[in-house]
Amino acid sequence: MKNTLKIGFLALSLGFFAASCGNAATENKADSTAAPAIEEAATPSEDTAAAPMADTTAAPAADTTATAQ
């Protein structure tokens, strides 16, 4: 009878220890009291594909439209 009580008490104390150490992960994170972060809408950017920038580091292209005389 004493062994049954000892084992029961040991199991109960280990259960409390595990719960206090956070091993019982049944906590819902949605119940937080922290305020949610405010998300700002993204500002639309200009369409840069319509007018590509000129490559200023490249050598100028040869003029192929001029006629040689």
Short mmCIF file of N, CA and C in Angstrom, two decimals:
data_model
loop_
_atom_site.label_atom_id
_atom_site.label_comp_id
_atom_site.label_asym_id
_atom_site.label_seq_id
_atom_site.Cartn_x
_atom_site.Cartn_y
_atom_site.Cartn_z
N MET A 1 0.83 -1.19 0.00
CA MET A 1 0.00 0.00 0.00
C MET A 1 0.87 1.25 0.00
N LYS A 2 1.98 1.21 0.76
CA LYS A 2 2.85 2.38 0.81
C LYS A 2 3.51 2.63 -0.54
N ASN A 3 3.86 1.56 -1.24
CA ASN A 3 4.50 1.73 -2.55
C ASN A 3 3.54 2.36 -3.55
N THR A 4 2.26 2.02 -3.47
CA THR A 4 1.27 2.59 -4.37
C THR A 4 1.14 4.09 -4.14
N LEU A 5 1.16 4.50 -2.87
CA LEU A 5 1.08 5.93 -2.56
C LEU A 5 2.34 6.67 -3.00
N LYS A 6 3.49 6.03 -2.82
CA LYS A 6 4.74 6.65 -3.23
C LYS A 6 4.78 6.85 -4.75
N ILE A 7 4.37 5.82 -5.48
CA ILE A 7 4.40 5.91 -6.94
C ILE A 7 3.38 6.94 -7.43
N GLY A 8 2.21 6.98 -6.80
CA GLY A 8 1.20 7.96 -7.18
C GLY A 8 1.66 9.38 -6.91
N PHE A 9 2.27 9.58 -5.73
CA PHE A 9 2.78 10.90 -5.39
C PHE A 9 3.91 11.31 -6.34
N LEU A 10 4.78 10.37 -6.69
CA LEU A 10 5.87 10.65 -7.62
C LEU A 10 5.32 11.02 -9.00
N ALA A 11 4.32 10.28 -9.47
CA ALA A 11 3.73 10.58 -10.77
C ALA A 11 3.05 11.94 -10.77
N LEU A 12 2.36 12.27 -9.67
CA LEU A 12 1.70 13.57 -9.57
C LEU A 12 2.72 14.70 -9.54
N SER A 13 3.80 14.52 -8.78
CA SER A 13 4.81 15.58 -8.71
C SER A 13 5.54 15.74 -10.04
N LEU A 14 5.80 14.65 -10.75
CA LEU A 14 6.43 14.76 -12.06
C LEU A 14 5.50 15.45 -13.07
N GLY A 15 4.21 15.21 -12.94
CA GLY A 15 3.24 15.88 -13.81
C GLY A 15 3.22 17.38 -13.58
N PHE A 16 3.25 17.79 -12.31
CA PHE A 16 3.29 19.23 -12.00
C PHE A 16 4.61 19.85 -12.47
N PHE A 17 5.70 19.11 -12.32
CA PHE A 17 7.00 19.61 -12.76
C PHE A 17 7.02 19.82 -14.28
N ALA A 18 6.49 18.86 -15.01
CA ALA A 18 6.47 18.96 -16.47
C ALA A 18 5.58 20.11 -16.92
N ALA A 19 4.46 20.32 -16.24
CA ALA A 19 3.56 21.41 -16.62
C ALA A 19 4.16 22.76 -16.30
N SER A 20 4.89 22.86 -15.21
CA SER A 20 5.48 24.15 -14.83
C SER A 20 6.68 24.50 -15.70
N CYS A 21 7.33 23.51 -16.27
CA CYS A 21 8.49 23.76 -17.13
C CYS A 21 8.09 24.07 -18.56
N GLY A 22 6.82 24.04 -18.87
CA GLY A 22 6.38 24.37 -20.22
C GLY A 22 6.32 23.19 -21.15
N ASN A 23 6.42 21.98 -20.66
CA ASN A 23 6.35 20.81 -21.53
C ASN A 23 4.93 20.55 -22.01
N ALA A 24 3.95 21.10 -21.36
CA ALA A 24 2.56 20.95 -21.81
C ALA A 24 2.26 22.11 -22.75
N ALA A 25 2.50 21.93 -24.02
CA ALA A 25 2.38 23.01 -25.01
C ALA A 25 0.95 23.12 -25.52
N THR A 26 0.00 23.31 -24.64
CA THR A 26 -1.40 23.46 -25.05
C THR A 26 -1.82 24.91 -25.00
N GLU A 27 -0.89 25.82 -24.78
CA GLU A 27 -1.21 27.24 -24.67
C GLU A 27 -1.52 27.81 -26.05
N ASN A 28 -2.57 28.59 -26.15
CA ASN A 28 -2.96 29.21 -27.41
C ASN A 28 -2.25 30.56 -27.52
N LYS A 29 -1.48 30.75 -28.57
CA LYS A 29 -0.72 31.98 -28.75
C LYS A 29 -1.60 33.14 -29.20
N ALA A 30 -2.83 32.89 -29.61
CA ALA A 30 -3.70 33.95 -30.09
C ALA A 30 -4.27 34.78 -28.95
N ASP A 31 -4.13 34.31 -27.72
CA ASP A 31 -4.67 35.03 -26.58
C ASP A 31 -3.70 36.06 -26.02
N SER A 32 -2.77 36.50 -26.81
CA SER A 32 -1.78 37.46 -26.36
C SER A 32 -2.41 38.83 -26.15
N THR A 33 -1.90 39.56 -25.18
CA THR A 33 -2.42 40.91 -24.92
C THR A 33 -1.64 41.97 -25.67
N ALA A 34 -0.63 41.55 -26.43
CA ALA A 34 0.16 42.51 -27.19
C ALA A 34 -0.66 43.07 -28.34
N ALA A 35 -0.47 44.35 -28.62
CA ALA A 35 -1.19 44.99 -29.72
C ALA A 35 -0.60 44.52 -31.04
N PRO A 36 -1.43 44.25 -32.04
CA PRO A 36 -0.91 43.82 -33.33
C PRO A 36 -0.19 44.96 -34.04
N ALA A 37 0.81 44.61 -34.80
CA ALA A 37 1.56 45.62 -35.55
C ALA A 37 0.70 46.18 -36.67
N ILE A 38 0.84 47.45 -36.93
CA ILE A 38 0.08 48.10 -37.99
C ILE A 38 0.84 47.92 -39.30
N GLU A 39 0.17 47.34 -40.26
CA GLU A 39 0.80 47.12 -41.56
C GLU A 39 0.34 48.20 -42.52
N GLU A 40 1.30 48.85 -43.16
CA GLU A 40 0.97 49.89 -44.13
C GLU A 40 0.91 49.27 -45.52
N ALA A 41 0.01 49.78 -46.32
CA ALA A 41 -0.11 49.29 -47.69
C ALA A 41 1.11 49.71 -48.49
N ALA A 42 1.53 48.85 -49.37
CA ALA A 42 2.69 49.16 -50.21
C ALA A 42 2.30 50.22 -51.23
N THR A 43 3.18 51.19 -51.41
CA THR A 43 2.91 52.24 -52.38
C THR A 43 3.24 51.71 -53.77
N PRO A 44 2.41 51.98 -54.75
CA PRO A 44 2.69 51.48 -56.10
C PRO A 44 3.92 52.18 -56.67
N SER A 45 4.80 51.41 -57.26
CA SER A 45 6.01 51.99 -57.85
C SER A 45 5.77 52.26 -59.33
N GLU A 46 6.58 53.14 -59.87
CA GLU A 46 6.46 53.49 -61.29
C GLU A 46 6.92 52.31 -62.14
N ASP A 47 6.35 52.20 -63.31
CA ASP A 47 6.71 51.12 -64.22
C ASP A 47 8.00 51.50 -64.94
N THR A 48 9.11 50.89 -64.55
CA THR A 48 10.39 51.22 -65.15
C THR A 48 10.66 50.41 -66.40
N ALA A 49 9.83 49.41 -66.70
CA ALA A 49 10.04 48.60 -67.90
C ALA A 49 9.66 49.37 -69.16
N ALA A 50 8.83 50.39 -69.04
CA ALA A 50 8.40 51.14 -70.22
C ALA A 50 9.53 51.98 -70.80
N ALA A 51 10.38 52.55 -69.97
CA ALA A 51 11.47 53.39 -70.45
C ALA A 51 12.77 52.95 -69.77
N PRO A 52 13.50 52.01 -70.40
CA PRO A 52 14.74 51.54 -69.77
C PRO A 52 15.80 52.63 -69.77
N MET A 53 16.65 52.59 -68.76
CA MET A 53 17.72 53.57 -68.64
C MET A 53 18.81 53.26 -69.67
N ALA A 54 19.46 54.30 -70.18
CA ALA A 54 20.54 54.14 -71.14
C ALA A 54 21.79 53.69 -70.41
N ASP A 55 22.57 52.81 -71.06
CA ASP A 55 23.82 52.34 -70.49
C ASP A 55 24.90 53.37 -70.78
N THR A 56 25.30 54.13 -69.78
CA THR A 56 26.27 55.21 -69.98
C THR A 56 27.70 54.71 -69.96
N THR A 57 27.93 53.46 -69.58
CA THR A 57 29.30 52.94 -69.52
C THR A 57 29.70 52.25 -70.82
N ALA A 58 28.76 51.97 -71.70
CA ALA A 58 29.07 51.29 -72.95
C ALA A 58 29.54 52.29 -74.00
N ALA A 59 30.36 51.82 -74.92
CA ALA A 59 30.83 52.67 -76.02
C ALA A 59 29.66 52.96 -76.95
N PRO A 60 29.65 54.14 -77.55
CA PRO A 60 28.53 54.44 -78.46
C PRO A 60 28.54 53.50 -79.66
N ALA A 61 27.36 53.16 -80.10
CA ALA A 61 27.23 52.24 -81.24
C ALA A 61 27.62 52.96 -82.53
N ALA A 62 28.12 52.20 -83.48
CA ALA A 62 28.51 52.76 -84.78
C ALA A 62 27.26 53.17 -85.56
N ASP A 63 27.38 54.26 -86.31
CA ASP A 63 26.26 54.76 -87.09
C ASP A 63 26.19 53.97 -88.40
N THR A 64 25.20 53.11 -88.52
CA THR A 64 25.08 52.28 -89.73
C THR A 64 24.15 52.89 -90.75
N THR A 65 23.53 54.01 -90.43
CA THR A 65 22.59 54.63 -91.37
C THR A 65 23.29 55.60 -92.32
N ALA A 66 24.51 56.00 -92.01
CA ALA A 66 25.22 56.95 -92.87
C ALA A 66 25.76 56.22 -94.09
N THR A 67 25.72 56.88 -95.23
CA THR A 67 26.23 56.29 -96.46
C THR A 67 27.66 56.76 -96.69
N ALA A 68 28.50 55.86 -97.08
CA ALA A 68 29.90 56.21 -97.34
C ALA A 68 30.02 56.82 -98.73
N GLN A 69 30.77 57.89 -98.90
CA GLN A 69 30.91 58.54 -100.21
C GLN A 69 32.31 58.50 -100.69
#
